[in-house]
Amino acid sequence: MKRLIQSAAIGALLILGASACSGEDAGKAELPDDRFLAIAHRGASEYRPENSLPAFRLAEEMNADYIELDVQMTKDGRLVVIHDEDLDRLADDPEKVEDLTLDEMKEIPFGDHFNEKHPVNAEPEYSGVTFSGLNDVLSELGTSINYYIEIKTPDESGEMEKAVLEALAAHDLIGEDSVKTDEEGLPRVMFQSFSEDALLRLHDMRPDIPLFRLYSFSDDAVLPPDQVERIADYATGINIPESSANKDFIEAMHVHGLKVHVYTVNEETDVKKLIDMGADGVFTNRPDIAVRMAEEKEEDRS
Ligand code: G3P
Ligand code: CA
């Protein structure tokens, strides 16, 4: 059962500041306030191989608000779901994603890596898990879950962003000029990237889809005001590492109308700490925990 929230009210609060048209001054997408999001990082990746169909299915069963998935382009210009630029870590293979076709990647098993790293949750069947195309994931899960897509290693052509948008439209997750929403009013799709260029290209094409600028900080998160103002022009929020999260930063982002999602938060006490700090959501390998904490937050408010 999905979270008990006032669906209609939240739906009404999903304000798309963006008009249907693209281009300059098109505004940006806004999200409902006071909604703490449980985002399954690479799926429920504590329990099943990361970025795999089994991990995404489990995240859906756990009622995560979103599955986060990393997307890259293959040699034949198709979209594959994988975090790394090569297969070294996951499949003990030095080949690069850009040198493989999607069909080749779909034949490569990588679940042994998970079984070795997660002996408690290991299962023999995970050994045979292979890489998936973005289209495979969208076909399999459809509108049973929402998608928080990370654009990894984009080139400057914009072809990758266009291909992702085409796939989303083909699966009825975005309309011609407005993103579809779930029964609770949350957008079916959001994007994040470390590449501001990729986000700006997406904003130009689809200002109705929420965008999040990814940052990594070695210490406490802090950004110069002019940079924050620039980001606030096109992005719905900023995503930062757990180790850098602090109340002052989160409050400052809120003043600029930016949400803050924090990665990657796997312990209950840390999720609670971030809720108390005012964060708007967490990426987590353990979505069951974050969903429960978010529900408790909502119960406390009602
Ligand atoms: O969701 C934030 C996170 O996905 C960025 O880090 O390395 O896990 O893609 P990474
Ligand atoms: Ca990611």
XYZ file of C-alpha atoms and ligand atoms in Angstrom:
313
model
C 0.000 0.000 0.000
C 1.304 3.416 -0.913
C 1.862 5.967 1.745
C -1.220 7.430 3.369
C -1.128 11.022 2.314
C -3.639 13.502 1.110
C -3.297 12.536 -2.538
C -5.530 15.202 -3.940
C -3.886 17.949 -1.945
C -0.411 16.822 -2.880
C -1.456 16.468 -6.504
C -2.697 20.019 -6.459
C 0.599 21.104 -4.978
C 2.651 19.706 -7.831
C 3.114 23.011 -9.450
C 4.801 22.944 -12.755
C 6.197 26.423 -12.815
C 7.292 25.521 -16.294
C 5.020 26.215 -19.169
C 4.626 23.629 -21.874
C 7.040 25.348 -24.168
C 10.786 24.936 -24.097
C 13.475 27.563 -24.222
C 14.548 30.515 -22.120
C 12.371 31.790 -19.285
C 10.392 28.563 -19.368
C 10.500 28.292 -15.563
C 11.147 25.050 -13.791
C 9.314 22.159 -12.192
C 8.431 22.354 -8.509
C 7.742 19.529 -6.070
C 5.296 19.397 -3.170
C 6.629 20.734 0.122
C 6.788 18.627 3.273
C 7.133 15.359 1.433
C 10.174 13.317 2.457
C 11.147 11.031 -0.431
C 12.504 7.502 -0.035
C 14.630 6.965 -3.140
C 15.981 3.472 -3.782
C 19.615 4.018 -4.763
C 20.371 1.725 -7.739
C 17.193 -0.073 -6.609
C 17.086 -1.892 -3.283
C 20.788 -2.465 -3.776
C 21.543 -3.623 -0.236
C 19.463 -6.717 -0.931
C 19.887 -7.412 -4.655
C 22.506 -6.576 -7.333
C 22.651 -2.834 -7.997
C 20.843 -1.371 -10.997
C 19.266 -4.740 -11.782
C 15.667 -5.688 -12.452
C 15.483 -7.721 -9.211
C 16.714 -4.689 -7.216
C 14.170 -2.412 -8.893
C 11.315 -4.872 -8.376
C 12.151 -5.168 -4.684
C 12.245 -1.371 -4.310
C 8.762 -1.242 -5.811
C 7.584 -3.932 -3.370
C 9.065 -1.866 -0.528
C 7.002 1.154 -1.648
C 9.957 3.386 -2.442
C 8.850 6.693 -3.922
C 11.462 6.429 -6.674
C 14.053 4.055 -8.005
C 17.330 5.770 -8.773
C 19.143 4.373 -11.803
C 22.326 5.306 -13.623
C 22.098 5.491 -17.395
C 24.902 5.471 -19.960
C 25.140 5.110 -23.732
C 26.517 2.014 -25.396
C 28.671 1.747 -28.512
C 25.536 1.399 -30.642
C 23.899 4.496 -29.147
C 21.468 2.701 -26.879
C 20.808 3.249 -23.197
C 22.085 0.826 -20.598
C 21.602 0.925 -16.834
C 25.005 0.876 -15.156
C 26.886 3.090 -12.734
C 30.511 2.610 -13.822
C 32.100 3.556 -17.139
C 33.648 0.091 -17.412
C 32.833 -3.422 -16.219
C 35.858 -3.855 -14.009
C 34.245 -3.545 -10.576
C 31.031 -5.403 -11.364
C 32.094 -8.084 -13.821
C 35.884 -8.230 -13.483
C 36.162 -7.121 -17.097
C 38.160 -4.021 -18.150
C 35.948 -3.271 -21.174
C 34.266 0.098 -21.354
C 30.528 0.602 -21.775
C 31.180 2.846 -24.787
C 32.971 -0.052 -26.513
C 30.146 -2.562 -26.071
C 26.748 -2.870 -27.728
C 23.634 -3.117 -25.615
C 23.041 -6.673 -26.804
C 26.551 -7.616 -25.698
C 26.008 -6.077 -22.271
C 22.703 -7.861 -21.852
C 24.643 -11.140 -22.054
C 27.150 -10.247 -19.311
C 26.379 -11.581 -15.808
C 27.499 -9.410 -12.906
C 25.641 -10.709 -9.842
C 28.606 -12.605 -8.371
C 29.986 -9.235 -7.323
C 26.881 -8.668 -5.181
C 27.000 -12.175 -3.708
C 30.623 -11.704 -2.655
C 30.030 -8.262 -1.121
C 26.701 -9.123 0.531
C 27.006 -12.694 1.852
C 23.973 -12.275 4.119
C 21.692 -11.405 1.204
C 23.452 -13.518 -1.452
C 21.431 -15.949 -3.574
C 22.752 -18.346 -6.248
C 20.194 -17.014 -8.746
C 21.769 -13.517 -8.606
C 24.907 -14.875 -10.328
C 23.043 -14.877 -13.621
C 21.766 -11.304 -13.385
C 22.810 -9.340 -16.479
C 22.813 -5.664 -17.448
C 19.520 -4.145 -18.579
C 18.653 -1.548 -21.164
C 16.679 1.446 -19.929
C 13.827 0.246 -22.126
C 13.866 -3.155 -20.409
C 13.459 -1.517 -17.009
C 10.673 0.777 -18.207
C 8.880 -2.116 -19.915
C 9.167 -4.320 -16.853
C 8.138 -1.775 -14.207
C 5.986 0.631 -16.216
C 4.006 2.924 -13.960
C 4.341 0.729 -10.871
C 7.164 2.994 -9.656
C 8.635 6.436 -10.318
C 12.071 6.952 -11.898
C 14.922 9.176 -10.716
C 17.363 8.894 -13.592
C 21.015 9.893 -13.335
C 22.551 10.977 -16.632
C 26.102 9.590 -16.446
C 28.983 10.667 -18.679
C 26.941 12.571 -21.284
C 28.703 13.964 -24.342
C 27.950 17.419 -25.684
C 25.706 16.269 -28.524
C 22.542 15.994 -26.438
C 21.793 12.651 -28.119
C 21.748 10.840 -24.800
C 19.222 13.191 -23.232
C 17.047 12.989 -26.359
C 17.168 9.197 -26.310
C 16.166 9.080 -22.637
C 13.221 11.409 -23.273
C 12.120 9.290 -26.245
C 12.191 6.142 -24.107
C 10.144 7.828 -21.369
C 7.579 9.078 -23.863
C 7.335 5.641 -25.471
C 6.460 4.217 -22.058
C 3.902 6.921 -21.343
C 5.828 8.348 -18.391
C 5.958 11.810 -19.893
C 3.362 13.461 -22.077
C 4.052 15.727 -25.020
C 4.575 18.732 -22.835
C 3.985 17.676 -19.243
C 5.419 14.995 -17.038
C 2.918 12.357 -15.888
C 2.246 12.051 -12.154
C 1.467 9.130 -9.875
C -1.636 8.731 -7.731
C 0.013 10.854 -5.041
C 0.878 13.658 -7.410
C 4.598 12.946 -7.655
C 6.182 13.238 -11.093
C 6.809 9.870 -12.690
C 10.282 10.983 -13.714
C 13.041 13.208 -12.334
C 16.631 13.651 -13.510
C 19.918 14.208 -11.726
C 23.427 14.726 -13.023
C 26.859 16.019 -12.074
C 26.854 17.556 -15.565
C 25.258 20.985 -15.539
C 25.399 21.019 -19.344
C 23.257 17.884 -19.512
C 20.746 19.370 -17.067
C 20.568 22.606 -19.047
C 19.947 20.666 -22.256
C 17.175 18.737 -20.520
C 15.720 21.942 -19.130
C 15.699 23.450 -22.581
C 13.861 20.444 -23.998
C 11.566 19.648 -21.060
C 11.254 22.344 -18.381
C 8.322 20.409 -16.903
C 10.538 17.582 -15.573
C 12.251 18.145 -12.199
C 16.043 18.376 -12.400
C 18.565 17.947 -9.594
C 22.167 19.105 -9.676
C 24.504 16.567 -8.100
C 27.420 17.725 -6.009
C 30.160 16.006 -4.067
C 31.895 17.819 -1.216
C 34.857 16.668 0.810
C 33.629 18.661 3.824
C 30.457 20.511 4.831
C 28.326 21.484 1.832
C 28.650 25.141 0.934
C 28.085 27.017 -2.325
C 28.563 30.661 -3.304
C 25.242 32.551 -3.552
C 25.636 33.406 -7.244
C 26.083 29.704 -8.040
C 22.987 28.810 -6.038
C 20.969 31.472 -7.822
C 22.085 30.143 -11.194
C 21.096 26.585 -10.250
C 17.763 27.778 -8.873
C 16.908 29.121 -12.330
C 16.637 25.650 -13.836
C 16.833 23.023 -11.088
C 14.266 21.787 -8.617
C 16.971 20.820 -6.163
C 20.495 19.909 -5.223
C 21.771 16.489 -4.210
C 24.649 16.211 -1.768
C 26.581 13.474 0.061
C 25.489 12.482 3.546
C 28.871 13.426 5.013
C 28.450 17.015 3.817
C 24.839 17.595 4.899
C 24.222 20.352 7.432
C 21.196 22.333 8.593
C 22.531 25.724 7.472
C 23.074 24.542 3.917
C 19.669 22.874 3.687
C 17.941 25.958 5.043
C 19.852 28.192 2.625
C 18.791 26.018 -0.320
C 15.178 26.166 0.832
C 15.357 29.954 0.895
C 16.311 29.742 -2.793
C 13.426 27.357 -3.497
C 15.682 24.333 -3.932
C 14.992 20.882 -2.473
C 17.869 18.887 -0.991
C 18.192 15.125 -1.449
C 21.031 13.382 0.357
C 23.026 10.328 -0.725
C 23.613 7.535 0.272
C 21.941 7.040 3.650
C 21.516 3.487 4.905
C 21.154 3.674 8.687
C 17.903 4.461 10.454
C 19.524 6.927 12.862
C 21.069 8.805 9.943
C 17.775 9.004 8.050
C 16.181 10.399 11.214
C 18.995 12.936 11.592
C 18.461 14.155 8.038
C 14.708 14.401 8.493
C 15.351 16.560 11.562
C 17.828 18.648 9.561
C 15.097 19.399 7.024
C 16.301 17.300 4.084
C 13.638 16.548 1.469
C 14.630 12.954 0.803
C 17.374 10.372 0.845
C 18.919 8.011 -1.648
C 19.288 4.719 0.146
C 20.290 1.150 -0.581
C 17.698 0.140 2.043
C 14.431 1.718 0.933
C 12.423 -0.293 3.486
C 13.989 1.775 6.270
C 13.542 5.146 4.561
C 9.916 4.381 3.650
C 9.156 3.562 7.284
C 10.871 6.716 8.546
C 9.013 8.841 5.993
C 5.708 7.295 7.065
C 6.496 8.019 10.700
C 7.284 11.627 9.776
C 3.914 11.946 8.070
C 2.102 10.376 11.041
C 3.825 12.839 13.380
C 2.570 15.729 11.244
C -1.049 14.574 11.093
O 21.960 9.573 -5.988
C 23.133 10.163 -5.821
C 24.088 9.213 -6.321
O 23.481 8.406 -7.271
C 25.319 9.809 -6.884
O 26.314 8.943 -6.635
O 28.006 7.474 -7.427
O 25.949 6.509 -6.512
O 25.906 7.608 -8.724
P 26.533 7.561 -7.368
Ca 23.665 7.369 -9.246
